[in-house]
CSV table of C-alpha atoms in Angstrom, one decimal:
chain,number,residue,atom,x,y,z
A,10,MET,CA,-23.9,-24.2,-18.2
A,11,LYS,CA,-24.9,-20.5,-18.0
A,12,GLU,CA,-22.0,-18.3,-16.8
A,13,ALA,CA,-22.6,-16.4,-13.7
A,14,LEU,CA,-22.5,-12.6,-14.0
A,15,ARG,CA,-20.2,-10.6,-11.8
A,16,ILE,CA,-22.4,-8.2,-9.8
A,17,ALA,CA,-20.3,-5.2,-10.8
A,18,ASP,CA,-21.0,-6.1,-14.5
A,19,LEU,CA,-24.7,-6.6,-13.8
A,20,PHE,CA,-25.0,-3.0,-12.5
A,21,ARG,CA,-23.0,-1.6,-15.3
A,22,GLU,CA,-25.3,-3.2,-17.9
A,23,GLU,CA,-28.6,-3.2,-15.9
A,24,GLN,CA,-30.7,-1.4,-18.5
A,25,ARG,CA,-29.8,-4.1,-21.1
A,26,LEU,CA,-30.3,-7.0,-18.7
A,27,VAL,CA,-33.7,-6.0,-17.2
A,28,GLY,CA,-36.2,-8.7,-18.1
A,29,GLN,CA,-33.5,-11.4,-18.7
A,30,THR,CA,-32.8,-14.5,-16.8
A,31,ILE,CA,-29.4,-14.3,-15.2
A,32,ARG,CA,-27.2,-16.1,-12.7
A,33,VAL,CA,-25.1,-14.7,-9.9
A,34,GLN,CA,-22.9,-16.2,-7.3
A,35,GLY,CA,-21.7,-14.7,-4.0
A,36,TRP,CA,-22.0,-14.5,-0.2
A,37,VAL,CA,-25.1,-13.6,1.7
A,38,ARG,CA,-24.7,-10.3,3.6
A,39,THR,CA,-28.2,-10.2,5.1
A,40,ARG,CA,-31.5,-12.0,4.8
A,41,ARG,CA,-34.9,-10.9,6.2
A,42,ASP,CA,-38.4,-12.4,5.8
A,43,SER,CA,-41.4,-10.2,5.5
A,44,LYS,CA,-45.0,-10.9,6.7
A,45,ALA,CA,-46.0,-10.7,3.1
A,46,GLY,CA,-44.4,-14.1,2.4
A,47,ILE,CA,-41.3,-12.7,0.8
A,48,SER,CA,-37.6,-13.2,1.7
A,49,PHE,CA,-35.1,-10.5,0.9
A,50,ILE,CA,-31.5,-11.6,0.4
A,51,GLU,CA,-28.6,-9.2,-0.1
A,52,VAL,CA,-25.8,-10.9,-2.1
A,53,ASN,CA,-22.3,-9.6,-2.6
A,54,ASP,CA,-19.6,-11.2,-4.7
A,55,GLY,CA,-16.7,-8.8,-4.0
A,56,SER,CA,-16.6,-7.3,-7.4
A,57,CYS,CA,-18.1,-4.0,-6.1
A,58,LEU,CA,-19.4,-2.4,-2.9
A,59,LYS,CA,-23.1,-2.7,-3.9
A,60,ASN,CA,-25.2,-5.7,-3.0
A,61,LEU,CA,-27.7,-7.3,-5.3
A,62,GLN,CA,-31.2,-7.7,-3.7
A,63,VAL,CA,-32.7,-11.1,-4.4
A,64,ILE,CA,-36.5,-11.6,-3.9
A,65,VAL,CA,-37.6,-15.1,-2.9
A,66,GLU,CA,-41.3,-16.0,-2.7
A,67,LEU,CA,-41.8,-18.2,0.4
A,68,ALA,CA,-44.8,-19.8,-1.1
A,69,ARG,CA,-42.6,-21.8,-3.4
A,70,PRO,CA,-41.8,-25.0,-1.6
A,71,GLU,CA,-38.8,-25.9,-3.9
A,72,LEU,CA,-37.0,-22.8,-2.6
A,73,VAL,CA,-38.0,-22.8,1.0
A,74,GLU,CA,-36.1,-26.0,1.9
A,75,THR,CA,-32.8,-24.5,0.6
A,76,LEU,CA,-33.7,-21.1,2.1
A,77,ARG,CA,-33.5,-22.5,5.6
A,78,SER,CA,-29.7,-22.6,5.3
A,79,VAL,CA,-29.3,-19.3,3.5
A,80,THR,CA,-28.0,-17.2,6.3
A,81,THR,CA,-25.5,-14.4,6.6
A,82,GLY,CA,-22.1,-15.6,5.4
A,83,ALA,CA,-23.5,-18.5,3.2
A,84,GLY,CA,-22.1,-19.0,-0.3
A,85,ILE,CA,-24.9,-19.3,-2.8
A,86,GLN,CA,-25.8,-19.3,-6.5
A,87,VAL,CA,-29.1,-17.7,-7.6
A,88,GLU,CA,-30.8,-17.8,-10.9
A,89,GLY,CA,-33.7,-15.6,-11.8
A,90,VAL,CA,-35.1,-12.7,-13.8
A,91,LEU,CA,-33.7,-9.2,-13.3
A,92,GLN,CA,-36.4,-6.6,-12.8
A,93,ALA,CA,-36.6,-2.9,-12.1
A,94,SER,CA,-37.0,-2.4,-8.4
A,95,PRO,CA,-39.9,-0.4,-7.0
A,96,GLY,CA,-38.2,-0.1,-3.6
A,97,LYS,CA,-35.7,2.5,-2.4
A,98,GLY,CA,-32.0,1.9,-2.3
A,99,GLN,CA,-31.7,-0.2,-5.5
A,100,SER,CA,-32.5,0.3,-9.2
A,101,VAL,CA,-32.9,-3.4,-10.0
A,102,GLU,CA,-33.5,-6.7,-8.1
A,103,MET,CA,-33.5,-10.4,-9.0
A,104,HIS,CA,-36.6,-12.6,-8.6
A,105,ALA,CA,-35.2,-16.0,-7.8
A,106,ALA,CA,-36.3,-19.1,-9.8
A,107,SER,CA,-33.6,-21.3,-8.2
A,108,ILE,CA,-31.1,-21.2,-5.3
A,109,ARG,CA,-28.1,-23.4,-4.9
A,110,LEU,CA,-26.3,-23.5,-1.5
A,111,PHE,CA,-22.6,-24.1,-1.8
A,112,GLY,CA,-21.7,-23.7,1.8
A,113,GLY,CA,-23.7,-22.6,4.9
A,114,ALA,CA,-22.6,-20.4,7.8
A,115,ASP,CA,-23.9,-21.2,11.3
A,116,PRO,CA,-25.5,-17.9,12.6
A,117,ALA,CA,-24.4,-18.9,16.1
A,118,THR,CA,-20.7,-18.9,15.3
A,119,TYR,CA,-20.3,-16.8,12.1
A,120,PRO,CA,-18.6,-13.6,13.5
A,121,LEU,CA,-19.7,-11.1,10.8
A,122,GLN,CA,-23.2,-10.2,11.5
A,123,LYS,CA,-25.2,-7.1,10.5
A,124,LYS,CA,-23.5,-4.6,12.7
A,125,ARG,CA,-20.3,-2.4,12.7
A,126,HIS,CA,-17.2,-4.2,13.9
A,127,SER,CA,-14.1,-2.5,15.2
A,128,PHE,CA,-10.9,-2.8,13.1
A,129,GLU,CA,-9.2,-4.4,16.1
A,130,PHE,CA,-11.8,-7.1,16.1
A,131,LEU,CA,-11.5,-7.7,12.4
A,132,ARG,CA,-7.8,-8.1,12.6
A,133,GLN,CA,-8.4,-11.2,14.8
A,134,ILE,CA,-10.4,-12.8,11.9
A,135,GLY,CA,-8.2,-11.8,9.0
A,136,HIS,CA,-9.5,-14.8,7.0
A,137,LEU,CA,-13.0,-13.2,7.0
A,138,ARG,CA,-12.4,-9.5,7.2
A,139,PRO,CA,-12.2,-9.1,3.4
A,140,ARG,CA,-15.9,-9.8,3.3
A,141,THR,CA,-16.7,-6.5,5.1
A,142,ASN,CA,-17.4,-3.3,3.1
A,143,THR,CA,-14.3,-1.5,4.3
A,144,LEU,CA,-11.7,-4.2,3.7
A,145,GLY,CA,-13.3,-5.2,0.4
A,146,ALA,CA,-13.1,-1.6,-0.8
A,147,VAL,CA,-9.5,-1.4,0.3
A,148,ALA,CA,-8.7,-4.5,-1.7
A,149,ARG,CA,-10.2,-3.1,-4.8
A,150,VAL,CA,-8.4,0.2,-4.4
A,151,ARG,CA,-5.1,-1.5,-3.7
A,152,SER,CA,-5.5,-3.7,-6.8
A,153,ARG,CA,-6.3,-0.7,-9.1
A,154,LEU,CA,-3.4,1.3,-7.7
A,155,SER,CA,-0.9,-1.6,-8.1
A,156,PHE,CA,-1.9,-1.9,-11.8
A,157,ALA,CA,-1.6,1.9,-12.2
A,158,VAL,CA,1.9,1.9,-10.9
A,159,HIS,CA,2.9,-0.4,-13.8
A,160,GLN,CA,0.9,1.7,-16.3
A,161,PHE,CA,2.7,4.9,-15.1
A,162,PHE,CA,6.2,3.6,-15.5
A,163,GLN,CA,5.6,1.5,-18.7
A,164,GLU,CA,4.1,4.5,-20.4
A,165,ARG,CA,7.2,6.5,-19.6
A,166,GLY,CA,9.7,4.0,-21.0
A,167,PHE,CA,10.8,2.4,-17.7
A,168,PHE,CA,11.7,-1.3,-17.6
A,169,TYR,CA,10.2,-3.5,-14.8
A,170,LEU,CA,13.0,-5.1,-12.8
A,171,HIS,CA,12.7,-8.0,-10.3
A,172,THR,CA,15.2,-7.4,-7.6
A,173,PRO,CA,16.0,-10.1,-5.0
A,174,ILE,CA,14.0,-10.7,-1.9
A,175,ILE,CA,17.0,-12.5,-0.3
A,176,THR,CA,20.1,-10.3,-0.4
A,177,SER,CA,23.5,-9.9,1.2
A,178,SER,CA,23.1,-6.1,1.2
A,179,ASP,CA,21.7,-3.9,3.9
A,180,CYS,CA,20.7,-0.9,1.8
A,181,GLU,CA,19.9,1.5,4.6
A,182,GLY,CA,22.9,0.5,6.7
A,183,ALA,CA,20.8,0.7,9.8
A,184,GLY,CA,21.0,-3.0,10.6
A,185,GLU,CA,17.2,-3.4,10.9
A,186,VAL,CA,17.2,-6.6,8.8
A,187,PHE,CA,15.7,-10.1,9.1
A,188,ARG,CA,18.4,-12.7,8.9
A,189,VAL,CA,17.7,-15.7,6.6
A,190,THR,CA,18.6,-18.9,8.3
A,191,THR,CA,18.4,-22.6,7.4
A,192,PRO,CA,17.4,-24.9,10.2
A,193,PRO,CA,19.0,-28.3,10.6
A,194,SER,CA,17.4,-31.1,8.6
A,195,ARG,CA,16.6,-33.2,11.7
A,196,ASP,CA,13.2,-32.3,13.3
A,197,ASP,CA,14.4,-33.1,16.8
A,198,VAL,CA,17.1,-30.4,16.7
A,199,ALA,CA,16.2,-26.8,17.5
A,200,ALA,CA,16.6,-24.2,14.7
A,201,PRO,CA,19.8,-22.2,15.1
A,202,GLU,CA,19.8,-18.7,16.4
A,203,ALA,CA,20.4,-16.0,13.8
A,204,GLY,CA,24.2,-15.5,13.5
A,205,ASP,CA,25.2,-18.8,15.1
A,206,ALA,CA,28.8,-19.2,14.0
A,207,ASN,CA,28.5,-23.0,14.3
A,208,VAL,CA,25.9,-23.3,11.6
A,209,PRO,CA,27.1,-22.9,8.0
A,210,ASP,CA,25.3,-20.3,5.9
A,211,PHE,CA,23.2,-21.7,3.0
A,212,PHE,CA,24.5,-19.0,0.8
A,213,GLY,CA,28.1,-19.1,2.1
A,214,LYS,CA,27.6,-15.6,3.7
A,215,PRO,CA,25.0,-13.8,5.9
A,216,ALA,CA,21.8,-13.2,3.9
A,217,TYR,CA,18.8,-11.1,4.8
A,218,LEU,CA,15.3,-10.3,3.6
A,219,THR,CA,15.6,-7.1,1.5
A,220,VAL,CA,14.9,-3.7,3.0
A,221,SER,CA,15.0,-2.1,-0.5
A,222,GLY,CA,15.7,-3.1,-4.1
A,223,GLN,CA,17.5,0.2,-4.7
A,224,LEU,CA,21.1,-0.9,-4.9
A,225,GLN,CA,20.3,-3.7,-7.3
A,226,ALA,CA,18.1,-1.3,-9.3
A,227,GLU,CA,21.0,1.1,-9.7
A,228,ILE,CA,22.9,-1.7,-11.5
A,229,TYR,CA,20.2,-2.0,-14.1
A,230,ALA,CA,19.6,1.8,-14.3
A,231,LEU,CA,23.3,2.1,-15.2
A,232,ALA,CA,22.7,-0.2,-18.1
A,233,LEU,CA,19.0,0.3,-19.3
A,234,GLY,CA,18.6,3.9,-18.3
A,235,ARG,CA,15.2,3.8,-16.5
A,236,VAL,CA,14.0,0.9,-14.4
A,237,TYR,CA,11.6,0.3,-11.5
A,238,THR,CA,11.0,-2.4,-9.0
A,239,PHE,CA,7.8,-3.1,-7.2
A,240,GLY,CA,7.7,-5.7,-4.5
A,241,PRO,CA,7.7,-6.6,-0.8
A,242,THR,CA,10.4,-5.2,1.5
A,243,PHE,CA,11.1,-6.0,5.2
A,244,ARG,CA,12.2,-4.1,8.2
A,245,ALA,CA,13.0,-5.7,11.6
A,246,GLU,CA,11.9,-2.5,13.4
A,247,ASN,CA,10.2,-3.1,16.7
A,248,SER,CA,7.6,-0.5,16.1
A,249,ASN,CA,3.9,-0.7,16.8
A,250,THR,CA,2.7,2.6,15.4
A,251,SER,CA,-0.2,3.1,12.9
A,252,ARG,CA,2.4,3.9,10.2
A,253,HIS,CA,4.8,1.0,10.4
A,254,LEU,CA,4.8,-2.6,9.2
A,255,ALA,CA,7.5,-5.3,9.2
A,256,GLU,CA,6.6,-6.3,5.7
A,257,PHE,CA,5.3,-3.8,3.1
A,258,TRP,CA,5.4,-3.0,-0.6
A,259,MET,CA,7.7,-0.5,-2.2
A,260,VAL,CA,7.7,1.2,-5.6
A,261,GLU,CA,11.3,2.1,-6.4
A,262,PRO,CA,12.3,3.7,-9.7
A,263,GLU,CA,16.0,4.4,-10.6
A,264,MET,CA,16.9,6.8,-13.4
A,265,ALA,CA,20.3,7.3,-15.1
A,266,PHE,CA,21.3,10.8,-16.2
A,267,CYS,CA,18.9,12.3,-13.5
A,268,ASP,CA,19.4,14.8,-10.8
A,269,LEU,CA,17.4,15.6,-7.6
A,270,GLN,CA,15.1,18.0,-9.3
A,271,GLU,CA,14.1,15.6,-12.0
A,272,ASP,CA,13.7,12.9,-9.4
A,273,LEU,CA,11.4,15.1,-7.4
A,274,GLU,CA,9.3,15.9,-10.6
A,275,VAL,CA,8.8,12.2,-11.3
A,276,ALA,CA,7.8,11.5,-7.7
A,277,GLN,CA,5.2,14.2,-7.7
A,278,ALA,CA,3.9,13.1,-11.1
A,279,LEU,CA,3.5,9.5,-9.8
A,280,ILE,CA,1.6,10.5,-6.7
A,281,LYS,CA,-0.8,12.8,-8.7
A,282,ASN,CA,-1.3,10.1,-11.3
A,283,LEU,CA,-2.2,7.5,-8.8
A,284,LEU,CA,-4.6,9.7,-6.9
A,285,GLN,CA,-6.3,10.6,-10.3
A,286,VAL,CA,-6.7,6.9,-10.9
A,287,VAL,CA,-8.5,6.5,-7.6
A,288,LEU,CA,-10.8,9.5,-8.3
A,289,THR,CA,-11.6,8.2,-11.8
A,290,ASP,CA,-11.8,4.4,-11.4
A,291,CYS,CA,-12.7,3.8,-7.8
A,292,ASN,CA,-15.6,6.2,-7.4
A,293,GLU,CA,-18.0,3.9,-5.5
A,294,ASP,CA,-15.4,2.8,-3.0
A,295,LEU,CA,-14.1,6.4,-2.6
A,296,GLU,CA,-17.7,7.6,-1.8
A,297,PHE,CA,-17.9,4.9,0.9
A,298,PHE,CA,-14.6,6.0,2.5
A,299,SER,CA,-15.7,9.7,2.3
A,300,ARG,CA,-19.0,8.8,4.1
A,301,PHE,CA,-17.8,6.4,6.8
A,302,ILE,CA,-14.0,6.8,7.2
A,303,GLU,CA,-12.9,10.4,6.4
A,304,PRO,CA,-15.5,13.1,5.6
A,305,GLY,CA,-14.2,15.3,2.8
A,306,LEU,CA,-11.8,12.7,1.5
A,307,ARG,CA,-12.6,13.3,-2.2
A,308,GLU,CA,-12.2,17.0,-1.8
A,309,ASN,CA,-8.8,16.5,-0.1
A,310,LEU,CA,-7.6,14.3,-3.0
A,311,GLU,CA,-8.8,16.7,-5.6
A,312,ARG,CA,-7.1,19.6,-3.8
A,313,THR,CA,-3.8,17.6,-3.8
A,314,LEU,CA,-4.1,17.1,-7.6
A,315,GLN,CA,-4.7,20.8,-8.2
A,316,THR,CA,-2.1,22.2,-5.9
A,317,PRO,CA,1.7,22.3,-6.6
A,318,PHE,CA,3.7,20.7,-3.8
A,319,GLU,CA,5.7,23.0,-1.6
A,320,THR,CA,9.4,22.5,-1.9
A,321,VAL,CA,11.3,23.4,1.3
A,322,THR,CA,14.8,22.7,2.4
A,323,TYR,CA,15.3,20.8,5.6
A,324,THR,CA,17.0,23.9,7.2
A,325,GLU,CA,14.0,26.1,6.2
A,326,ALA,CA,11.6,23.5,7.6
A,327,VAL,CA,13.4,23.4,11.0
A,328,GLU,CA,13.3,27.2,11.2
A,329,GLN,CA,9.5,27.2,10.4
A,330,LEU,CA,8.9,24.7,13.1
A,331,LYS,CA,10.9,26.6,15.6
A,332,LYS,CA,9.0,29.8,14.8
A,333,ALA,CA,5.6,28.1,15.0
A,334,GLY,CA,5.4,28.3,18.8
A,335,GLU,CA,4.2,24.7,19.0
A,336,THR,CA,5.2,22.4,21.9
A,337,PHE,CA,6.3,19.1,20.3
A,338,ALA,CA,7.0,15.9,22.1
A,339,PHE,CA,10.4,16.0,20.4
A,340,PRO,CA,11.8,19.6,20.5
A,341,VAL,CA,13.0,20.7,17.1
A,342,LYS,CA,16.7,21.4,16.4
A,343,TRP,CA,18.9,21.3,13.3
A,344,GLY,CA,20.4,17.9,12.8
A,345,MET,CA,17.6,15.8,14.3
A,346,ASP,CA,15.6,13.3,12.3
A,347,LEU,CA,12.2,14.9,12.0
A,348,GLN,CA,9.4,12.9,13.6
A,349,ALA,CA,5.8,12.2,12.3
A,350,GLU,CA,4.5,15.1,14.5
A,351,HIS,CA,6.8,17.5,12.7
A,352,GLU,CA,6.0,16.2,9.3
A,353,ARG,CA,2.3,16.5,9.9
A,354,PHE,CA,2.6,20.0,11.4
A,355,LEU,CA,4.4,21.1,8.2
A,356,THR,CA,1.7,19.7,5.9
A,357,GLU,CA,-1.4,20.3,8.0
A,358,LYS,CA,-0.7,23.6,9.8
A,359,ILE,CA,2.1,25.6,8.1
A,360,PHE,CA,1.7,24.8,4.4
A,361,GLU,CA,-1.7,23.0,4.4
A,362,LYS,CA,-0.7,20.8,1.5
A,363,PRO,CA,2.0,18.2,0.5
A,364,VAL,CA,5.6,19.2,1.1
A,365,ALA,CA,8.8,18.1,-0.5
A,366,LEU,CA,11.7,18.4,2.0
A,367,VAL,CA,15.1,18.5,0.3
A,368,HIS,CA,18.8,18.7,1.3
A,369,PHE,CA,19.0,16.8,4.6
A,370,PRO,CA,21.9,16.8,7.1
A,371,ARG,CA,24.6,14.4,5.8
A,372,HIS,CA,24.8,12.4,9.0
A,373,LEU,CA,21.1,11.5,8.9
A,374,LYS,CA,21.1,9.8,5.6
A,375,PRO,CA,22.6,6.6,4.1
A,376,PHE,CA,26.0,6.4,2.4
A,377,TYR,CA,24.8,6.4,-1.2
A,378,MET,CA,23.2,9.9,-1.2
A,379,ARG,CA,25.1,12.6,-3.1
A,380,VAL,CA,26.9,15.1,-0.9
A,381,ASN,CA,26.1,18.7,-1.6
A,382,ASP,CA,28.8,21.4,-2.2
A,383,ASP,CA,28.5,22.5,1.5
A,384,GLU,CA,29.6,19.0,2.5
A,385,LYS,CA,27.1,19.2,5.4
A,386,THR,CA,24.0,18.1,3.5
A,387,VAL,CA,23.0,15.6,0.9
A,388,ALA,CA,20.8,15.8,-2.2
A,389,ALA,CA,17.9,13.9,-0.6
A,390,MET,CA,14.2,14.4,-0.6
A,391,ASP,CA,11.2,13.3,1.4
A,392,ILE,CA,7.6,13.9,0.2
A,393,LEU,CA,5.2,14.5,3.1
A,394,VAL,CA,1.4,14.4,2.9
A,395,PRO,CA,-1.3,15.6,5.4
A,396,GLY,CA,-2.5,12.9,7.8
A,397,ILE,CA,0.3,10.6,7.1
A,398,GLY,CA,3.7,12.3,7.0
A,399,GLU,CA,6.4,10.8,4.8
A,400,ILE,CA,5.2,8.9,1.8
A,401,ILE,CA,8.3,9.0,-0.4
A,402,GLY,CA,12.0,9.1,0.3
A,403,GLY,CA,14.6,9.5,-2.4
A,404,SER,CA,17.8,11.1,-3.5
A,405,GLN,CA,20.4,11.7,-6.1
A,406,ARG,CA,22.9,9.0,-5.8
A,407,GLU,CA,26.6,9.6,-5.2
A,408,GLU,CA,28.2,9.0,-8.6
A,409,ARG,CA,31.7,10.3,-7.7
A,410,LEU,CA,34.1,7.6,-6.6
A,411,ASP,CA,36.1,9.7,-4.1
A,412,MET,CA,33.0,11.0,-2.4
A,413,LEU,CA,31.4,7.6,-2.3
A,414,LEU,CA,34.5,6.1,-0.6
A,415,GLN,CA,34.5,9.0,1.9
A,416,GLN,CA,30.8,8.4,2.7
A,417,MET,CA,31.4,4.7,3.1
A,418,GLU,CA,34.2,5.3,5.5
A,419,LEU,CA,32.2,7.8,7.5
A,420,LYS,CA,29.3,5.4,7.8
A,421,GLY,CA,31.4,2.3,8.5
A,422,ILE,CA,30.4,0.5,5.3
A,423,SER,CA,32.8,-2.1,4.1
A,424,THR,CA,34.2,-1.4,0.6
A,425,GLU,CA,34.9,-5.1,0.3
A,426,ASP,CA,31.4,-6.2,1.0
A,427,TYR,CA,30.1,-3.6,-1.5
A,428,ARG,CA,32.9,-3.9,-4.0
A,429,TRP,CA,30.4,-4.3,-6.9
A,430,TYR,CA,28.8,-1.0,-5.9
A,431,VAL,CA,32.1,0.8,-5.9
A,432,GLU,CA,32.9,-0.6,-9.3
A,433,LEU,CA,29.7,1.0,-10.7
A,434,ARG,CA,31.5,4.3,-10.0
A,435,GLU,CA,34.7,3.1,-11.7
A,436,PHE,CA,33.2,1.8,-14.9
A,437,GLY,CA,31.1,4.4,-16.7
A,438,SER,CA,29.6,6.3,-13.7
A,439,VAL,CA,26.9,8.8,-14.5
A,440,PRO,CA,24.6,11.0,-12.4
A,441,HIS,CA,21.5,9.0,-11.4
A,442,ALA,CA,18.7,9.3,-8.9
A,443,GLY,CA,15.6,7.4,-7.5
A,444,PHE,CA,13.1,7.1,-4.8
A,445,GLY,CA,10.9,4.7,-2.8
A,446,LEU,CA,7.2,5.0,-2.5
A,447,GLY,CA,5.5,3.1,0.3
A,448,LEU,CA,2.3,1.6,-1.3
A,449,GLU,CA,0.5,1.2,2.0
A,450,ARG,CA,1.0,4.8,3.1
A,451,LEU,CA,-0.3,5.9,-0.3
A,452,ILE,CA,-3.4,3.7,0.2
A,453,GLN,CA,-3.9,5.2,3.7
A,454,PHE,CA,-3.8,8.7,2.1
A,455,ALA,CA,-6.2,7.7,-0.7
A,456,THR,CA,-8.7,6.0,1.6
A,457,GLY,CA,-8.4,8.0,4.8
A,458,LEU,CA,-7.8,4.8,6.9
A,459,PRO,CA,-5.9,5.8,10.1
A,460,ASN,CA,-4.0,2.5,10.6
A,461,ILE,CA,-1.7,0.9,8.1
A,462,ARG,CA,-2.8,-2.5,9.2
A,463,GLU,CA,-6.1,-2.1,7.4
A,464,VAL,CA,-4.5,-1.4,4.0
A,465,ILE,CA,-2.5,-4.6,3.5
A,466,PRO,CA,-4.2,-8.0,3.3
A,467,PHE,CA,-2.0,-9.7,5.9
A,468,PRO,CA,-0.2,-7.2,8.2
A,469,ARG,CA,3.1,-8.2,9.7
A,470,THR,CA,3.9,-6.4,13.0
A,471,PRO,CA,5.9,-7.3,16.1
A,472,GLY,CA,4.3,-10.5,17.6
A,473,HIS,CA,1.9,-10.9,14.7
A,474,ALA,CA,2.6,-13.2,11.7
A,475,TYR,CA,-0.7,-15.0,11.1
A,476,PHE,CA,-1.5,-16.9,7.9
């Protein structure tokens, strides 16, 4: 059986393939019949943004019967000769010799017709939205970026670590965790409420979906030197903003013998490397986003590559915001957790480029961050980008036993529950640092999409857990 060509490969090798008989498989985007007795079918198989135009002569009775069911959304296979196209908009076209219908789509009920649909509408048909230009392009960019993450760290001597999804540790200490429960075995008994003292824990202690793989990654960094984890994380945060999800993917490297400055350098290098990959390898999809989602997107990404990030202390940033004369919904004062409006003002108005904020107030950050000599701030960093705000958060970790114990006491963290973490400071402690990059926010920045729900295949938000 002749192997079907992916449409992306067809266009890459079109000069060689012109005049040859080929086979393609995909889904019908549009079909129109002309008065000249020709049917034009646009076929897409998801391998690229571009459709292949298929020419069908209506005078051929062996094709017309099948053609009646070839409507928008149908899954088909077409075999024919690839020829140079005399029409505008495509360099080549296929002249069909045979058509096979795999599955039809009733035009009366198929929701994706030839018109623009709102993102809100597309979220209601998440099983079909990947067939649209925008969501298909996002999926291809996401795939390439995910692979590039591994390339970046593997080329720099990092080891890929699988940290647990079910954990007994609340890394952030904020309590925004999903409790893992085991319902009774009998179907007629209601599942227990989270924390029900009368139901024994499957693991013998409370367990949660991970909010971060950082603490476990520290264990391996203090044995292998450089590690990274890349996987799903979960936050039980009742937030319905365009920047938050209950389930998202995090890239988290941890490096032994590393301070905040080195941590910051790796973080900036990672962002620039990933953006370069998009510019180099996702050209067609990037042009689509620049045309229909965010005009000037390519230029913005290129400018980010060419411009050094601005490094500013939290204290300096607060002073800059105060002097700006802007009326914020949340008035700025030292000691507050900066909001998205402040982060975007810093990147879009004051510095007009990505900003690395460093040295945050001690009380704002988790217990594991290294306390600075002033004992008021910690060696933390947030990288902010225009249009999004925070995209990376990280720190030098507290390697000194006495200061770690002090931090844990101040934050109300049990040393017994985290005995293993304390022992890492008792047995061969060394300076180390790391950060977390939110993959979805990076994809938002790279594609210009305004809502984070469009850059993950199956968004999980309060009240929404379809599929």
